Amino acid sequence: MSAERNEYHKAWRHKKYDQDPDYVHKKALKELYKTTKEWYDAKLEEQDGHCALCSISITGGKRLHVDHDHDCCSGKRACGECNRGLLCGGCNIRLGYLQQTLREASVRGYVCTWTSLALQYLRKYSG
């Protein structure tokens, strides 16, 4: 892409942002999660402005992550039907690890994953 074209796109994005500060958020919600800012705001209100799992509220211009069922949709984008709730970044990552652990346990027919081994290790050395 030429430098001239890059400058054009940069100016266009700034103009859109000046017209609507939520433009980028609305665009991401639509493209990644097939949902709207109205859904996001309603879910945030339903959760009293906090992460659905740990009750942390996000401040300073940051937003909570839209949690969706990755088993429903392949890839990074969601279909919109599998959106669940809003999570902070830490809980979103932990939930992903937990889902992976449960998936591995169900495939193997028994729980012998890193998480289960780590729990056994911690129990062994707890007072």
Tab-separated table of N, CA and C in Angstrom, residues 31-125:
chain	number	residue	atom	x	y	z
A	31	GLU	N	-18.271	-7.208	13.255
A	31	GLU	CA	-17.456	-8.094	12.430
A	31	GLU	C	-17.000	-9.356	13.159
A	32	LEU	N	-16.640	-9.234	14.434
A	32	LEU	CA	-16.108	-10.379	15.164
A	32	LEU	C	-17.177	-11.220	15.851
A	33	TYR	N	-18.251	-10.555	16.330
A	33	TYR	CA	-19.231	-11.266	17.157
A	33	TYR	C	-20.656	-11.211	16.614
A	34	LYS	N	-20.839	-10.604	15.463
A	34	LYS	CA	-22.168	-10.486	14.837
A	34	LYS	C	-23.207	-9.953	15.836
A	35	THR	N	-22.808	-8.933	16.588
A	35	THR	CA	-23.713	-8.335	17.556
A	35	THR	C	-23.600	-6.817	17.498
A	36	THR	N	-24.305	-6.154	18.382
A	36	THR	CA	-24.389	-4.696	18.344
A	36	THR	C	-23.915	-4.095	19.663
A	37	LYS	N	-23.673	-2.813	19.624
A	37	LYS	CA	-23.323	-2.082	20.841
A	37	LYS	C	-24.485	-2.113	21.823
A	38	GLU	N	-25.710	-2.152	21.318
A	38	GLU	CA	-26.884	-2.233	22.186
A	38	GLU	C	-26.872	-3.547	22.984
A	39	TRP	N	-26.505	-4.654	22.319
A	39	TRP	CA	-26.392	-5.940	23.020
A	39	TRP	C	-25.317	-5.846	24.093
A	40	TYR	N	-24.162	-5.290	23.715
A	40	TYR	CA	-23.038	-5.146	24.640
A	40	TYR	C	-23.456	-4.322	25.854
A	41	ASP	N	-24.087	-3.183	25.612
A	41	ASP	CA	-24.503	-2.306	26.709
A	41	ASP	C	-25.547	-2.979	27.600
A	42	ALA	N	-26.477	-3.717	26.999
A	42	ALA	CA	-27.503	-4.428	27.777
A	42	ALA	C	-26.858	-5.523	28.622
A	43	LYS	N	-25.897	-6.250	28.049
A	43	LYS	CA	-25.199	-7.306	28.785
A	43	LYS	C	-24.376	-6.694	29.917
A	44	LEU	N	-23.740	-5.575	29.650
A	44	LEU	CA	-22.952	-4.893	30.681
A	44	LEU	C	-23.848	-4.437	31.832
A	45	GLU	N	-25.021	-3.939	31.499
A	45	GLU	CA	-25.983	-3.531	32.528
A	45	GLU	C	-26.480	-4.752	33.309
A	46	GLU	N	-26.769	-5.840	32.593
A	46	GLU	CA	-27.216	-7.083	33.231
A	46	GLU	C	-26.175	-7.591	34.235
A	47	GLN	N	-24.894	-7.375	33.921
A	47	GLN	CA	-23.790	-7.807	34.777
A	47	GLN	C	-23.382	-6.715	35.765
A	48	ASP	N	-24.184	-5.691	35.897
A	48	ASP	CA	-23.895	-4.570	36.811
A	48	ASP	C	-22.554	-3.903	36.534
A	49	GLY	N	-22.133	-3.898	35.270
A	49	GLY	CA	-20.908	-3.219	34.881
A	49	GLY	C	-19.628	-3.954	35.224
A	50	HIS	N	-19.735	-5.243	35.529
A	50	HIS	CA	-18.591	-6.036	35.957
A	50	HIS	C	-18.366	-7.249	35.057
A	51	CYS	N	-17.177	-7.842	35.204
A	51	CYS	CA	-16.876	-9.135	34.590
A	51	CYS	C	-17.871	-10.152	35.125
A	52	ALA	N	-18.356	-11.032	34.281
A	52	ALA	CA	-19.350	-12.031	34.680
A	52	ALA	C	-18.802	-13.047	35.682
A	53	LEU	N	-17.484	-13.205	35.756
A	53	LEU	CA	-16.919	-14.210	36.651
A	53	LEU	C	-16.290	-13.633	37.913
A	54	CYS	N	-15.492	-12.593	37.798
A	54	CYS	CA	-14.745	-12.127	38.967
A	54	CYS	C	-15.245	-10.799	39.519
A	55	SER	N	-16.206	-10.207	38.901
A	55	SER	CA	-16.811	-8.949	39.355
A	55	SER	C	-15.884	-7.742	39.299
A	56	ILE	N	-14.797	-7.833	38.533
A	56	ILE	CA	-13.940	-6.663	38.322
A	56	ILE	C	-14.646	-5.739	37.347
A	57	SER	N	-14.623	-4.453	37.636
A	57	SER	CA	-15.160	-3.490	36.679
A	57	SER	C	-13.981	-2.854	35.953
A	58	ILE	N	-14.138	-2.646	34.687
A	58	ILE	CA	-13.078	-2.111	33.846
A	58	ILE	C	-13.218	-0.592	33.788
A	59	THR	N	-12.111	0.112	33.964
A	59	THR	CA	-12.121	1.571	33.910
A	59	THR	C	-11.028	2.056	32.976
A	60	GLY	N	-10.975	3.343	32.791
A	60	GLY	CA	-9.906	3.930	31.997
A	60	GLY	C	-10.036	3.711	30.509
A	61	GLY	N	-11.261	3.610	30.010
A	61	GLY	CA	-11.468	3.461	28.577
A	61	GLY	C	-11.365	2.030	28.070
A	62	LYS	N	-11.006	1.092	28.943
A	62	LYS	CA	-10.930	-0.308	28.518
A	62	LYS	C	-12.324	-0.902	28.527
A	63	ARG	N	-12.476	-2.014	27.828
A	63	ARG	CA	-13.766	-2.697	27.755
A	63	ARG	C	-13.603	-4.162	28.119
A	64	LEU	N	-14.704	-4.762	28.502
A	64	LEU	CA	-14.715	-6.196	28.755
A	64	LEU	C	-14.762	-6.944	27.430
A	65	HIS	N	-14.267	-8.158	27.432
A	65	HIS	CA	-14.245	-8.996	26.234
A	65	HIS	C	-15.586	-9.708	26.071
A	66	VAL	N	-16.007	-9.865	24.829
A	66	VAL	CA	-17.203	-10.658	24.543
A	66	VAL	C	-16.787	-12.125	24.564
A	67	ASP	N	-17.392	-12.898	25.454
A	67	ASP	CA	-17.116	-14.329	25.540
A	67	ASP	C	-18.093	-15.060	24.635
A	68	HIS	N	-17.558	-15.990	23.847
A	68	HIS	CA	-18.419	-16.810	23.002
A	68	HIS	C	-17.890	-18.240	22.987
A	69	ASP	N	-18.730	-19.157	22.596
A	69	ASP	CA	-18.396	-20.574	22.586
A	69	ASP	C	-17.586	-20.895	21.337
A	70	HIS	N	-16.309	-21.160	21.521
A	70	HIS	CA	-15.435	-21.458	20.385
A	70	HIS	C	-15.753	-22.813	19.755
A	71	ASP	N	-16.456	-23.673	20.483
A	71	ASP	CA	-16.856	-24.961	19.903
A	71	ASP	C	-17.956	-24.779	18.864
A	72	CYS	N	-18.693	-23.690	18.968
A	72	CYS	CA	-19.782	-23.416	18.027
A	72	CYS	C	-19.236	-22.966	16.680
A	73	CYS	N	-18.300	-22.049	16.716
A	73	CYS	CA	-17.785	-21.435	15.482
A	73	CYS	C	-16.290	-21.683	15.356
A	74	SER	N	-15.866	-22.111	14.207
A	74	SER	CA	-14.433	-22.279	13.993
A	74	SER	C	-13.827	-20.918	13.658
A	75	GLY	N	-12.614	-20.733	14.043
A	75	GLY	CA	-11.939	-19.481	13.775
A	75	GLY	C	-12.193	-18.448	14.856
A	76	LYS	N	-11.738	-17.235	14.599
A	76	LYS	CA	-11.805	-16.160	15.588
A	76	LYS	C	-13.184	-15.509	15.641
A	77	ARG	N	-13.906	-15.551	14.558
A	77	ARG	CA	-15.197	-14.860	14.487
A	77	ARG	C	-16.340	-15.746	14.973
A	78	ALA	N	-17.294	-15.107	15.663
A	78	ALA	CA	-18.445	-15.822	16.202
A	78	ALA	C	-19.649	-15.629	15.284
A	79	CYS	N	-20.624	-16.515	15.435
A	79	CYS	CA	-21.832	-16.438	14.616
A	79	CYS	C	-22.858	-15.475	15.205
A	80	GLY	N	-22.667	-15.087	16.459
A	80	GLY	CA	-23.609	-14.196	17.122
A	80	GLY	C	-24.589	-14.943	18.004
A	81	GLU	N	-24.830	-16.207	17.706
A	81	GLU	CA	-25.749	-17.030	18.496
A	81	GLU	C	-25.056	-17.618	19.727
A	82	CYS	N	-23.733	-17.691	19.685
A	82	CYS	CA	-23.001	-18.343	20.777
A	82	CYS	C	-22.344	-17.348	21.731
A	83	ASN	N	-22.658	-16.062	21.609
A	83	ASN	CA	-22.139	-15.069	22.545
A	83	ASN	C	-22.743	-15.327	23.916
A	84	ARG	N	-21.900	-15.313	24.950
A	84	ARG	CA	-22.374	-15.655	26.289
A	84	ARG	C	-22.425	-14.443	27.210
A	85	GLY	N	-21.327	-13.812	27.443
A	85	GLY	CA	-21.296	-12.704	28.385
A	85	GLY	C	-20.049	-11.877	28.180
A	86	LEU	N	-19.759	-11.009	29.147
A	86	LEU	CA	-18.607	-10.128	29.069
A	86	LEU	C	-17.634	-10.482	30.188
A	87	LEU	N	-16.374	-10.662	29.818
A	87	LEU	CA	-15.348	-11.067	30.766
A	87	LEU	C	-14.158	-10.123	30.706
A	88	CYS	N	-13.453	-9.993	31.849
A	88	CYS	CA	-12.188	-9.259	31.834
A	88	CYS	C	-11.165	-10.132	31.095
A	89	GLY	N	-10.045	-9.549	30.725
A	89	GLY	CA	-9.039	-10.287	29.976
A	89	GLY	C	-8.529	-11.519	30.701
A	90	GLY	N	-8.285	-11.397	32.009
A	90	GLY	CA	-7.781	-12.530	32.791
A	90	GLY	C	-8.759	-13.684	32.826
A	91	CYS	N	-10.018	-13.382	33.094
A	91	CYS	CA	-11.035	-14.450	33.151
A	91	CYS	C	-11.260	-15.063	31.775
A	92	ASN	N	-11.182	-14.265	30.732
A	92	ASN	CA	-11.368	-14.774	29.375
A	92	ASN	C	-10.281	-15.803	29.051
A	93	ILE	N	-9.051	-15.507	29.420
A	93	ILE	CA	-7.939	-16.435	29.174
A	93	ILE	C	-8.095	-17.687	30.025
A	94	ARG	N	-8.406	-17.508	31.317
A	94	ARG	CA	-8.561	-18.661	32.210
A	94	ARG	C	-9.696	-19.569	31.755
A	95	LEU	N	-10.796	-18.962	31.308
A	95	LEU	CA	-11.924	-19.757	30.838
A	95	LEU	C	-11.540	-20.571	29.603
A	96	GLY	N	-10.731	-19.976	28.738
A	96	GLY	CA	-10.240	-20.706	27.562
A	96	GLY	C	-9.403	-21.910	27.962
A	97	TYR	N	-8.522	-21.728	28.957
A	97	TYR	CA	-7.715	-22.846	29.445
A	97	TYR	C	-8.603	-23.922	30.075
A	98	LEU	N	-9.598	-23.491	30.841
A	98	LEU	CA	-10.500	-24.449	31.483
A	98	LEU	C	-11.270	-25.246	30.429
A	99	GLN	N	-11.761	-24.560	29.398
A	99	GLN	CA	-12.476	-25.276	28.326
A	99	GLN	C	-11.565	-26.290	27.650
A	100	GLN	N	-10.315	-25.903	27.411
A	100	GLN	CA	-9.366	-26.819	26.779
A	100	GLN	C	-9.119	-28.028	27.668
A	101	THR	N	-8.984	-27.806	28.966
A	101	THR	CA	-8.785	-28.901	29.915
A	101	THR	C	-9.967	-29.856	29.903
A	102	LEU	N	-11.171	-29.302	29.945
A	102	LEU	CA	-12.373	-30.140	29.927
A	102	LEU	C	-12.504	-30.897	28.611
A	103	ARG	N	-12.144	-30.249	27.517
A	103	ARG	CA	-12.193	-30.899	26.203
A	103	ARG	C	-11.222	-32.084	26.167
A	104	GLU	N	-9.999	-31.867	26.672
A	104	GLU	CA	-9.011	-32.942	26.695
A	104	GLU	C	-9.484	-34.094	27.572
A	105	ALA	N	-10.092	-33.768	28.704
A	105	ALA	CA	-10.577	-34.809	29.623
A	105	ALA	C	-11.677	-35.631	28.970
A	106	SER	N	-12.567	-34.991	28.243
A	106	SER	CA	-13.669	-35.736	27.619
A	106	SER	C	-13.178	-36.586	26.455
A	107	VAL	N	-12.156	-36.139	25.761
A	107	VAL	CA	-11.606	-36.912	24.647
A	107	VAL	C	-10.876	-38.140	25.174
A	108	ARG	N	-10.143	-37.968	26.243
A	108	ARG	CA	-9.354	-39.068	26.797
A	108	ARG	C	-10.192	-40.008	27.656
A	109	GLY	N	-11.348	-39.542	28.103
A	109	GLY	CA	-12.196	-40.375	28.934
A	109	GLY	C	-11.819	-40.337	30.404
A	110	TYR	N	-10.767	-39.660	30.737
A	110	TYR	CA	-10.351	-39.506	32.127
A	110	TYR	C	-9.614	-38.177	32.250
A	111	VAL	N	-9.496	-37.721	33.460
A	111	VAL	CA	-8.842	-36.427	33.663
A	111	VAL	C	-7.376	-36.666	33.988
A	112	CYS	N	-6.544	-36.452	33.022
A	112	CYS	CA	-5.103	-36.555	33.213
A	112	CYS	C	-4.474	-35.459	32.361
A	113	THR	N	-4.812	-34.253	32.682
A	113	THR	CA	-4.306	-33.105	31.942
A	113	THR	C	-3.309	-32.364	32.816
A	114	TRP	N	-2.671	-31.381	32.278
A	114	TRP	CA	-1.739	-30.577	33.037
A	114	TRP	C	-2.423	-30.010	34.264
A	115	THR	N	-3.660	-29.538	34.119
A	115	THR	CA	-4.372	-28.949	35.241
A	115	THR	C	-4.587	-29.967	36.357
A	116	SER	N	-5.012	-31.162	36.010
A	116	SER	CA	-5.230	-32.180	37.045
A	116	SER	C	-3.907	-32.568	37.702
A	117	LEU	N	-2.836	-32.668	36.928
A	117	LEU	CA	-1.526	-32.980	37.500
A	117	LEU	C	-1.048	-31.851	38.409
A	118	ALA	N	-1.313	-30.617	38.004
A	118	ALA	CA	-0.924	-29.467	38.826
A	118	ALA	C	-1.700	-29.451	40.143
A	119	LEU	N	-2.983	-29.812	40.093
A	119	LEU	CA	-3.783	-29.885	41.316
A	119	LEU	C	-3.252	-30.969	42.250
A	120	GLN	N	-2.911	-32.117	41.699
A	120	GLN	CA	-2.343	-33.197	42.518
A	120	GLN	C	-1.030	-32.745	43.153
A	121	TYR	N	-0.216	-32.050	42.391
A	121	TYR	CA	1.069	-31.546	42.882
A	121	TYR	C	0.858	-30.571	44.031
A	122	LEU	N	-0.074	-29.640	43.876
A	122	LEU	CA	-0.348	-28.657	44.930
A	122	LEU	C	-0.903	-29.329	46.182
A	123	ARG	N	-1.774	-30.317	46.001
A	123	ARG	CA	-2.323	-31.055	47.161
A	123	ARG	C	-1.195	-31.792	47.905
A	124	LYS	N	-0.277	-32.344	47.149
A	124	LYS	CA	0.828	-33.097	47.740
A	124	LYS	C	1.674	-32.214	48.659
A	125	TYR	N	1.867	-30.970	48.279
A	125	TYR	CA	2.738	-30.076	49.038
A	125	TYR	C	1.999	-29.060	49.906
